[in-house]
C-alpha atoms as an extended CHARMM CRD file, in Angstrom:
* protein
*
        67  EXT
         1         1  VAL       CA            170.0670000000      151.2840000000       -1.5140000000  PROA      1               0.0000000000
         2         2  PRO       CA            167.0220000000      151.9840000000        0.6630000000  PROA      2               0.0000000000
         3         3  ALA       CA            166.6050000000      155.5620000000        1.8410000000  PROA      3               0.0000000000
         4         4  GLY       CA            166.5720000000      154.4500000000        5.4730000000  PROA      4               0.0000000000
         5         5  SER       CA            170.0740000000      153.0000000000        5.2360000000  PROA      5               0.0000000000
         6         6  GLU       CA            171.4310000000      156.2910000000        3.8530000000  PROA      6               0.0000000000
         7         7  VAL       CA            170.0730000000      158.1800000000        6.8350000000  PROA      7               0.0000000000
         8         8  SER       CA            171.6090000000      155.7200000000        9.2920000000  PROA      8               0.0000000000
         9         9  GLN       CA            174.9810000000      155.9450000000        7.5170000000  PROA      9               0.0000000000
        10        10  GLU       CA            174.8260000000      159.7450000000        7.6610000000  PROA      10              0.0000000000
        11        11  SER       CA            173.8530000000      159.5780000000       11.3160000000  PROA      11              0.0000000000
        12        12  LEU       CA            176.7970000000      157.2650000000       11.9760000000  PROA      12              0.0000000000
        13        13  LEU       CA            179.1870000000      159.7540000000       10.3300000000  PROA      13              0.0000000000
        14        14  LEU       CA            177.8030000000      162.6370000000       12.3830000000  PROA      14              0.0000000000
        15        15  HSD       CA            177.5140000000      160.8480000000       15.7280000000  PROA      15              0.0000000000
        16        16  GLY       CA            179.6700000000      157.7160000000       15.4520000000  PROA      16              0.0000000000
        17        17  PRO       CA            182.9580000000      156.9580000000       17.2100000000  PROA      17              0.0000000000
        18        18  PHE       CA            184.9920000000      158.8420000000       14.5740000000  PROA      18              0.0000000000
        19        19  ALA       CA            182.7630000000      161.9110000000       14.3730000000  PROA      19              0.0000000000
        20        20  ARG       CA            184.6740000000      165.1780000000       14.3870000000  PROA      20              0.0000000000
        21        21  LYS       CA            184.2740000000      167.6320000000       17.2120000000  PROA      21              0.0000000000
        22        22  PRO       CA            182.7710000000      170.9580000000       16.1900000000  PROA      22              0.0000000000
        23        23  LYS       CA            185.4570000000      173.5190000000       15.4380000000  PROA      23              0.0000000000
        24        24  ARG       CA            186.2860000000      175.9210000000       18.2400000000  PROA      24              0.0000000000
        25        25  ILE       CA            185.6050000000      179.5650000000       17.4990000000  PROA      25              0.0000000000
        26        26  ARG       CA            188.9430000000      181.3560000000       17.2500000000  PROA      26              0.0000000000
        27        27  THR       CA            189.5000000000      184.4570000000       19.3210000000  PROA      27              0.0000000000
        28        28  ALA       CA            190.4820000000      187.5720000000       17.3850000000  PROA      28              0.0000000000
        29        29  PHE       CA            192.9690000000      189.2460000000       19.7120000000  PROA      29              0.0000000000
        30        30  SER       CA            193.5750000000      192.9730000000       19.5100000000  PROA      30              0.0000000000
        31        31  PRO       CA            197.1460000000      194.1460000000       18.8540000000  PROA      31              0.0000000000
        32        32  SER       CA            197.5290000000      195.2490000000       22.4860000000  PROA      32              0.0000000000
        33        33  GLN       CA            196.2230000000      191.8960000000       23.7670000000  PROA      33              0.0000000000
        34        34  LEU       CA            198.6660000000      190.0660000000       21.4960000000  PROA      34              0.0000000000
        35        35  LEU       CA            201.5770000000      192.1380000000       22.7580000000  PROA      35              0.0000000000
        36        36  ARG       CA            200.6910000000      191.4380000000       26.4010000000  PROA      36              0.0000000000
        37        37  LEU       CA            200.1680000000      187.7310000000       25.7260000000  PROA      37              0.0000000000
        38        38  GLU       CA            203.4810000000      187.4610000000       23.8610000000  PROA      38              0.0000000000
        39        39  ARG       CA            205.3290000000      189.2020000000       26.7040000000  PROA      39              0.0000000000
        40        40  ALA       CA            203.7550000000      186.8460000000       29.2470000000  PROA      40              0.0000000000
        41        41  PHE       CA            204.7370000000      183.8690000000       27.0720000000  PROA      41              0.0000000000
        42        42  GLU       CA            208.3410000000      185.0850000000       26.8280000000  PROA      42              0.0000000000
        43        43  LYS       CA            208.5860000000      185.1730000000       30.6380000000  PROA      43              0.0000000000
        44        44  ASN       CA            206.9110000000      181.8190000000       31.1730000000  PROA      44              0.0000000000
        45        45  HSD       CA            205.7180000000      179.3930000000       28.4880000000  PROA      45              0.0000000000
        46        46  TYR       CA            203.0990000000      177.9910000000       30.8970000000  PROA      46              0.0000000000
        47        47  VAL       CA            200.9050000000      180.7360000000       32.3210000000  PROA      47              0.0000000000
        48        48  VAL       CA            198.7540000000      179.0200000000       34.9650000000  PROA      48              0.0000000000
        49        49  GLY       CA            196.8330000000      179.6280000000       38.1590000000  PROA      49              0.0000000000
        50        50  ALA       CA            196.5550000000      183.1080000000       39.6150000000  PROA      50              0.0000000000
        51        51  GLU       CA            198.8510000000      184.5920000000       36.9620000000  PROA      51              0.0000000000
        52        52  ARG       CA            196.6080000000      183.3230000000       34.1490000000  PROA      52              0.0000000000
        53        53  LYS       CA            193.4830000000      184.5190000000       35.9590000000  PROA      53              0.0000000000
        54        54  GLN       CA            194.9690000000      187.9990000000       36.4850000000  PROA      54              0.0000000000
        55        55  LEU       CA            196.2460000000      188.2400000000       32.9010000000  PROA      55              0.0000000000
        56        56  ALA       CA            192.8590000000      187.1590000000       31.5100000000  PROA      56              0.0000000000
        57        57  SER       CA            191.0550000000      189.6680000000       33.6940000000  PROA      57              0.0000000000
        58        58  SER       CA            193.3790000000      192.5170000000       32.7240000000  PROA      58              0.0000000000
        59        59  LEU       CA            192.8680000000      191.7320000000       29.0180000000  PROA      59              0.0000000000
        60        60  SER       CA            189.0760000000      191.2340000000       29.3190000000  PROA      60              0.0000000000
        61        61  LEU       CA            189.4790000000      187.6310000000       28.1830000000  PROA      61              0.0000000000
        62        62  SER       CA            188.4520000000      184.3080000000       29.6760000000  PROA      62              0.0000000000
        63        63  GLU       CA            191.0800000000      182.0610000000       31.2700000000  PROA      63              0.0000000000
        64        64  THR       CA            190.4660000000      179.5730000000       28.4450000000  PROA      64              0.0000000000
        65        65  GLN       CA            191.4070000000      182.2140000000       25.8720000000  PROA      65              0.0000000000
        66        66  VAL       CA            194.6850000000      182.8640000000       27.6930000000  PROA      66              0.0000000000
        67        67  ASN       CA            195.4320000000      179.1440000000       27.8620000000  PROA      67              0.0000000000
Protein backbone atom coordinates (compact mmCIF):
# COMPACT_ATOMS: atom_id res chain seq x y z
CA UNK A 1 0.00 0.00 0.00
CA UNK A 2 1.57 3.31 -1.03
CA UNK A 3 2.20 5.80 1.76
CA UNK A 4 0.10 8.43 0.00
CA UNK A 5 -3.03 6.27 0.14
CA UNK A 6 -2.63 5.79 3.91
CA UNK A 7 -2.56 9.54 4.44
CA UNK A 8 -5.69 10.05 2.34
CA UNK A 9 -7.51 7.28 4.24
CA UNK A 10 -6.52 8.88 7.55
CA UNK A 11 -7.62 12.27 6.26
CA UNK A 12 -10.95 10.76 5.22
CA UNK A 13 -11.47 9.35 8.73
CA UNK A 14 -10.67 12.69 10.34
CA UNK A 15 -12.58 14.94 7.93
CA UNK A 16 -14.98 12.67 6.04
CA UNK A 17 -18.78 12.52 6.29
CA UNK A 18 -18.65 10.20 9.33
CA UNK A 19 -15.95 12.08 11.24
CA UNK A 20 -16.73 12.53 14.91
CA UNK A 21 -17.24 15.96 16.37
CA UNK A 22 -14.66 16.96 18.96
CA UNK A 23 -15.86 16.20 22.47
CA UNK A 24 -17.38 19.09 24.36
CA UNK A 25 -15.54 20.11 27.51
CA UNK A 26 -17.73 19.21 30.48
CA UNK A 27 -18.48 21.87 33.05
CA UNK A 28 -17.53 21.02 36.63
CA UNK A 29 -20.36 22.58 38.63
CA UNK A 30 -19.84 23.55 42.24
CA UNK A 31 -22.16 21.99 44.84
CA UNK A 32 -24.06 25.28 45.23
CA UNK A 33 -24.46 25.63 41.44
CA UNK A 34 -25.76 22.06 41.24
CA UNK A 35 -28.30 22.71 43.99
CA UNK A 36 -29.60 25.85 42.25
CA UNK A 37 -29.73 24.12 38.87
CA UNK A 38 -31.58 21.11 40.32
CA UNK A 39 -34.12 23.39 42.02
CA UNK A 40 -34.70 25.27 38.77
CA UNK A 41 -35.14 21.95 36.94
CA UNK A 42 -37.68 20.74 39.50
CA UNK A 43 -39.81 23.85 38.89
CA UNK A 44 -39.52 23.73 35.12
CA UNK A 45 -37.77 21.07 33.03
CA UNK A 46 -37.18 23.62 30.24
CA UNK A 47 -35.42 26.72 31.53
CA UNK A 48 -35.42 29.16 28.60
CA UNK A 49 -35.32 32.83 27.72
CA UNK A 50 -34.97 35.45 30.43
CA UNK A 51 -35.15 32.86 33.21
CA UNK A 52 -32.18 30.95 31.77
CA UNK A 53 -30.23 34.17 31.23
CA UNK A 54 -30.87 35.31 34.82
CA UNK A 55 -30.03 31.89 36.29
CA UNK A 56 -26.80 31.69 34.27
CA UNK A 57 -25.81 35.18 35.35
CA UNK A 58 -26.53 34.49 39.02
CA UNK A 59 -24.41 31.31 38.88
CA UNK A 60 -21.56 32.91 36.88
CA UNK A 61 -22.20 30.46 34.05
CA UNK A 62 -22.93 30.89 30.36
CA UNK A 63 -26.46 30.32 29.05
CA UNK A 64 -25.13 27.28 27.17
CA UNK A 65 -23.94 25.73 30.44
CA UNK A 66 -27.41 26.17 31.94
CA UNK A 67 -29.03 24.62 28.87
